Tab-separated table of C-alpha atoms in Angstrom:
chain	number	residue	atom	x	y	z
A	241	MET	CA	-49.867	5.510	-138.361
A	242	GLY	CA	-47.371	7.288	-135.617
A	243	TYR	CA	-44.453	5.428	-133.936
A	244	ILE	CA	-44.759	2.863	-131.525
A	245	ARG	CA	-44.800	3.224	-128.059
A	246	GLY	CA	-41.435	3.925	-126.754
A	247	TRP	CA	-39.866	4.886	-130.033
A	248	PRO	CA	-37.422	6.089	-130.979
A	249	ALA	CA	-35.658	5.975	-127.906
A	250	THR	CA	-32.084	7.036	-127.206
A	251	LEU	CA	-30.732	4.021	-123.915
A	252	SER	CA	-27.158	4.325	-122.635
A	253	GLU	CA	-25.653	2.204	-119.687
A	254	PRO	CA	-22.698	4.760	-118.800
A	255	GLU	CA	-20.656	2.650	-115.437
A	256	LEU	CA	-20.676	-0.619	-116.769
A	257	LEU	CA	-17.617	-1.036	-119.675
A	258	ASP	CA	-14.143	0.974	-119.425
A	259	ALA	CA	-16.553	3.705	-121.813
A	260	PRO	CA	-20.321	4.573	-122.346
A	261	VAL	CA	-22.855	1.674	-124.530
A	262	VAL	CA	-25.167	3.835	-125.512
A	263	LEU	CA	-28.576	2.699	-128.652
A	264	ARG	CA	-29.285	5.955	-130.398
A	265	PRO	CA	-32.308	5.395	-133.810
A	266	VAL	CA	-29.952	5.174	-137.131
A	267	ARG	CA	-29.460	8.213	-138.827
A	268	VAL	CA	-28.444	9.104	-142.730
A	269	SER	CA	-25.815	11.117	-141.430
A	270	ASP	CA	-23.933	8.233	-139.875
A	271	ALA	CA	-23.490	7.083	-143.509
A	272	ARG	CA	-19.666	8.146	-143.890
A	273	ALA	CA	-18.841	6.140	-140.537
A	274	TRP	CA	-21.207	3.574	-141.858
A	275	ARG	CA	-19.173	2.986	-145.397
A	276	GLU	CA	-15.310	3.215	-143.409
A	277	ILE	CA	-16.144	0.304	-140.797
A	278	ARG	CA	-18.718	-1.847	-143.164
A	279	VAL	CA	-15.644	-1.633	-145.772
A	280	ARG	CA	-12.405	-2.423	-143.067
A	281	ASN	CA	-14.905	-5.044	-141.612
A	282	ALA	CA	-16.032	-6.942	-145.011
A	283	SER	CA	-14.193	-9.859	-144.307
A	284	TRP	CA	-15.578	-9.979	-140.556
A	285	LEU	CA	-18.998	-9.703	-141.215
A	286	ARG	CA	-19.380	-11.416	-144.555
A	287	PRO	CA	-20.346	-15.437	-143.499
A	288	TRP	CA	-23.015	-13.804	-141.256
A	289	GLU	CA	-24.757	-11.633	-142.885
A	290	PRO	CA	-27.926	-11.858	-144.714
A	291	SER	CA	-27.612	-11.776	-148.665
A	292	ASN	CA	-30.582	-11.376	-151.755
A	293	PRO	CA	-30.283	-14.361	-153.280
A	294	GLU	CA	-30.740	-13.018	-156.661
A	295	THR	CA	-29.031	-9.651	-156.050
A	296	PRO	CA	-25.771	-9.351	-153.761
A	297	LEU	CA	-25.667	-6.555	-152.266
A	298	HIS	CA	-22.628	-4.228	-152.975
A	299	ARG	CA	-21.453	-2.760	-149.487
A	300	SER	CA	-18.733	-0.088	-151.551
A	301	SER	CA	-21.071	2.799	-151.136
A	302	ILE	CA	-23.002	4.976	-149.387
A	303	GLY	CA	-26.212	4.083	-151.273
A	304	PRO	CA	-27.141	0.335	-149.695
A	305	TYR	CA	-26.778	2.547	-145.955
A	306	VAL	CA	-29.158	5.200	-147.311
A	307	SER	CA	-31.413	3.118	-148.651
A	308	MET	CA	-31.324	0.792	-146.014
A	309	VAL	CA	-32.153	3.968	-143.188
A	310	ARG	CA	-34.808	5.217	-145.474
A	311	THR	CA	-36.623	1.328	-144.884
A	312	MET	CA	-35.772	1.249	-141.539
A	313	ARG	CA	-37.138	4.572	-140.515
A	314	ARG	CA	-40.647	3.529	-142.460
A	315	GLU	CA	-40.731	0.007	-141.254
A	316	ALA	CA	-40.335	2.318	-137.417
A	317	ARG	CA	-43.498	4.497	-138.324
A	318	GLN	CA	-45.324	1.564	-138.380
A	319	GLY	CA	-44.152	-0.301	-135.720
A	320	GLN	CA	-42.456	-3.474	-137.109
A	321	ALA	CA	-39.109	-2.508	-135.845
A	322	LEU	CA	-36.395	-0.672	-133.521
A	323	PRO	CA	-33.406	0.431	-135.420
A	324	TRP	CA	-30.373	1.588	-133.392
A	325	VAL	CA	-26.286	2.806	-134.416
A	326	VAL	CA	-24.427	1.070	-130.967
A	327	THR	CA	-21.692	3.541	-129.866
A	328	TYR	CA	-19.025	3.029	-127.559
A	329	GLY	CA	-17.537	6.024	-125.398
A	330	GLY	CA	-19.350	7.970	-128.545
A	331	GLN	CA	-17.781	6.218	-131.185
A	332	PHE	CA	-19.789	4.200	-133.799
A	333	ALA	CA	-19.267	0.176	-132.334
A	334	GLY	CA	-21.779	-1.520	-134.227
A	335	GLN	CA	-25.971	-1.997	-134.753
A	336	LEU	CA	-28.770	-3.544	-133.404
A	337	THR	CA	-31.912	-3.438	-134.640
A	338	VAL	CA	-35.346	-5.331	-133.730
A	339	GLY	CA	-37.225	-6.311	-136.710
A	340	SER	CA	-39.947	-8.288	-137.984
A	341	ILE	CA	-41.992	-7.242	-135.199
A	342	VAL	CA	-45.895	-8.884	-134.600
A	343	TRP	CA	-48.284	-7.363	-133.032
A	344	GLY	CA	-51.500	-9.176	-132.139
A	345	SER	CA	-51.529	-11.244	-129.583
A	346	SER	CA	-48.097	-12.369	-130.307
A	347	ARG	CA	-46.228	-9.275	-129.567
A	348	SER	CA	-43.133	-10.954	-130.374
A	349	GLY	CA	-39.637	-10.145	-132.349
A	350	GLN	CA	-36.079	-10.781	-133.839
A	351	VAL	CA	-33.220	-9.517	-132.724
A	352	GLY	CA	-29.804	-8.825	-135.143
A	353	TYR	CA	-26.835	-6.887	-134.557
A	354	TRP	CA	-23.042	-6.479	-136.028
A	355	ILE	CA	-20.088	-4.968	-133.905
A	356	ASP	CA	-16.785	-3.446	-134.949
A	357	GLU	CA	-14.171	-6.078	-135.219
A	358	ALA	CA	-11.777	-3.491	-133.286
A	359	PHE	CA	-14.700	-3.494	-130.394
A	360	ALA	CA	-15.039	-7.154	-130.028
A	361	GLY	CA	-14.952	-8.747	-126.753
A	362	ARG	CA	-15.302	-5.768	-124.827
A	363	GLY	CA	-19.218	-6.532	-123.500
A	364	ILE	CA	-20.076	-4.102	-125.517
A	365	ILE	CA	-23.220	-6.244	-127.690
A	366	PRO	CA	-24.391	-8.310	-124.677
A	367	THR	CA	-24.791	-4.901	-122.766
A	368	ALA	CA	-26.498	-2.972	-125.390
A	369	LEU	CA	-28.931	-5.773	-126.042
A	370	ALA	CA	-29.847	-6.244	-122.108
A	371	LEU	CA	-30.530	-2.132	-122.837
A	372	ALA	CA	-32.691	-3.485	-126.214
A	373	VAL	CA	-34.444	-6.207	-123.655
A	374	ASP	CA	-35.708	-4.204	-121.158
A	375	HIS	CA	-37.095	-1.532	-123.294
A	376	CYS	CA	-38.693	-4.376	-125.392
A	377	PHE	CA	-40.357	-5.619	-122.669
A	378	ARG	CA	-40.719	-2.521	-120.297
A	379	VAL	CA	-41.718	0.666	-122.542
A	380	VAL	CA	-42.546	-0.765	-125.403
A	381	GLY	CA	-45.138	-3.345	-124.613
A	382	MET	CA	-43.337	-6.713	-125.919
A	383	HIS	CA	-43.804	-10.759	-124.834
A	384	ARG	CA	-41.277	-12.092	-126.940
A	385	LEU	CA	-38.029	-11.663	-128.325
A	386	GLU	CA	-35.889	-14.469	-130.188
A	387	ALA	CA	-32.449	-14.265	-132.116
A	388	SER	CA	-32.087	-16.663	-134.714
A	389	ILE	CA	-27.588	-17.296	-135.119
A	390	ARG	CA	-25.825	-20.145	-137.037
A	391	PRO	CA	-24.235	-22.382	-135.575
A	392	GLU	CA	-21.329	-21.765	-136.279
A	393	ASN	CA	-21.356	-18.100	-134.992
A	394	VAL	CA	-19.504	-18.832	-131.858
A	395	ALA	CA	-19.240	-14.916	-130.914
A	396	SER	CA	-22.667	-13.941	-131.747
A	397	ARG	CA	-24.219	-16.958	-129.939
A	398	ARG	CA	-22.490	-16.474	-126.868
A	399	VAL	CA	-23.769	-13.232	-126.476
A	400	VAL	CA	-27.176	-14.137	-126.699
A	401	GLU	CA	-26.141	-17.041	-123.904
A	402	LYS	CA	-24.406	-15.028	-121.686
A	403	LEU	CA	-28.108	-13.091	-121.638
A	404	GLY	CA	-29.598	-15.601	-120.765
A	405	PHE	CA	-31.677	-16.489	-124.189
A	406	ARG	CA	-33.362	-19.753	-124.638
A	407	GLU	CA	-31.922	-22.507	-127.513
A	408	GLU	CA	-35.354	-23.521	-129.197
A	409	GLY	CA	-33.349	-25.670	-131.601
A	410	ILE	CA	-32.437	-25.395	-135.320
A	411	ARG	CA	-34.464	-24.072	-138.170
A	412	VAL	CA	-33.178	-25.588	-141.303
A	413	ARG	CA	-32.260	-23.497	-144.505
A	414	GLN	CA	-33.890	-20.411	-142.911
A	415	LEU	CA	-32.135	-17.451	-144.451
A	416	HIS	CA	-29.774	-17.102	-146.975
A	417	ILE	CA	-26.084	-16.090	-145.678
A	418	ASN	CA	-22.562	-15.395	-147.852
A	419	GLY	CA	-24.403	-16.957	-151.109
A	420	ALA	CA	-25.861	-20.415	-149.498
A	421	TRP	CA	-29.527	-21.122	-147.943
A	422	ARG	CA	-28.729	-22.045	-144.257
A	423	ASP	CA	-29.452	-23.195	-140.686
A	424	HIS	CA	-29.805	-20.497	-137.958
A	425	ILE	CA	-30.517	-22.035	-134.206
A	426	CYS	CA	-33.281	-20.200	-132.811
A	427	TYR	CA	-32.760	-18.342	-129.296
A	428	ALA	CA	-35.517	-17.214	-126.846
A	429	VAL	CA	-36.017	-15.048	-124.045
A	430	THR	CA	-39.621	-13.291	-122.868
A	431	ALA	CA	-40.612	-10.950	-120.146
A	432	GLU	CA	-41.377	-13.259	-117.567
A	433	GLU	CA	-38.375	-14.894	-117.786
A	434	VAL	CA	-36.970	-11.159	-116.927
A	435	PRO	CA	-38.451	-9.957	-113.976
A	436	THR	CA	-35.991	-7.243	-112.506
A	437	GLY	CA	-34.186	-6.901	-115.583
A	438	MET	CA	-31.948	-8.414	-118.547
A	439	LEU	CA	-29.297	-5.359	-117.578
A	440	ALA	CA	-29.662	-6.141	-114.408
A	441	ARG	CA	-29.048	-10.244	-114.229
A	442	TRP	CA	-25.977	-9.151	-116.864
A	443	ARG	CA	-24.463	-6.318	-114.588
A	444	SER	CA	-24.909	-9.180	-111.705
A	445	SER	CA	-23.367	-11.624	-114.126
A	446	ARG	CA	-20.420	-9.196	-115.144
A	447	ALA	CA	-19.775	-8.640	-110.860
A	448	SER	CA	-19.528	-12.510	-110.468
A	449	SER	CA	-17.039	-13.109	-113.576
A	450	ARG	CA	-14.852	-10.430	-111.970
A	451	SER	CA	-14.601	-11.306	-108.174
A	452	GLY	CA	-14.366	-15.427	-109.247
A	453	ALA	CA	-11.377	-13.759	-111.376
């Protein structure tokens, strides 16, 4: 089976922030940068990331990254995922993946993302997510995207709330996170809810915030 429509794809927003935000496919050659960021951000990321209840993932080597890239590439070929690296001003800043893609009468997927703490709070992930949503709806042909976020993860919740994702309620003990099964809040958006595009909405929101300030 070949890649799905619209993949591989590199997406960019060059002007909205102080430096360009780019989404590009994950590469094995990113391993060194990925390892440095993951080790440096271990305590920042660990409370929010999925863990295996039987075999914890040790991130001190590049092995987990290489394995992850191979899995993501296979899933992309099978039409099950869109795995991107997020760069800001040309620097590796995080990752954003649309995974668990279901076709047929569903055409839905799950969004997940993380960012280097050094780049947090600059609007990078909302910009990247807006790019990804528009690509999924307008090019790939998806209809619905979801994001499952722990109630305590205020920063991540703010990302989807800024972009207008709807809160749909609690999913009890949905994922194994940081050593235990955790509840998550489900947020969602459908193609009909962003007829003019999510990036356009995000640009308008940023402009309103600046003029209000």
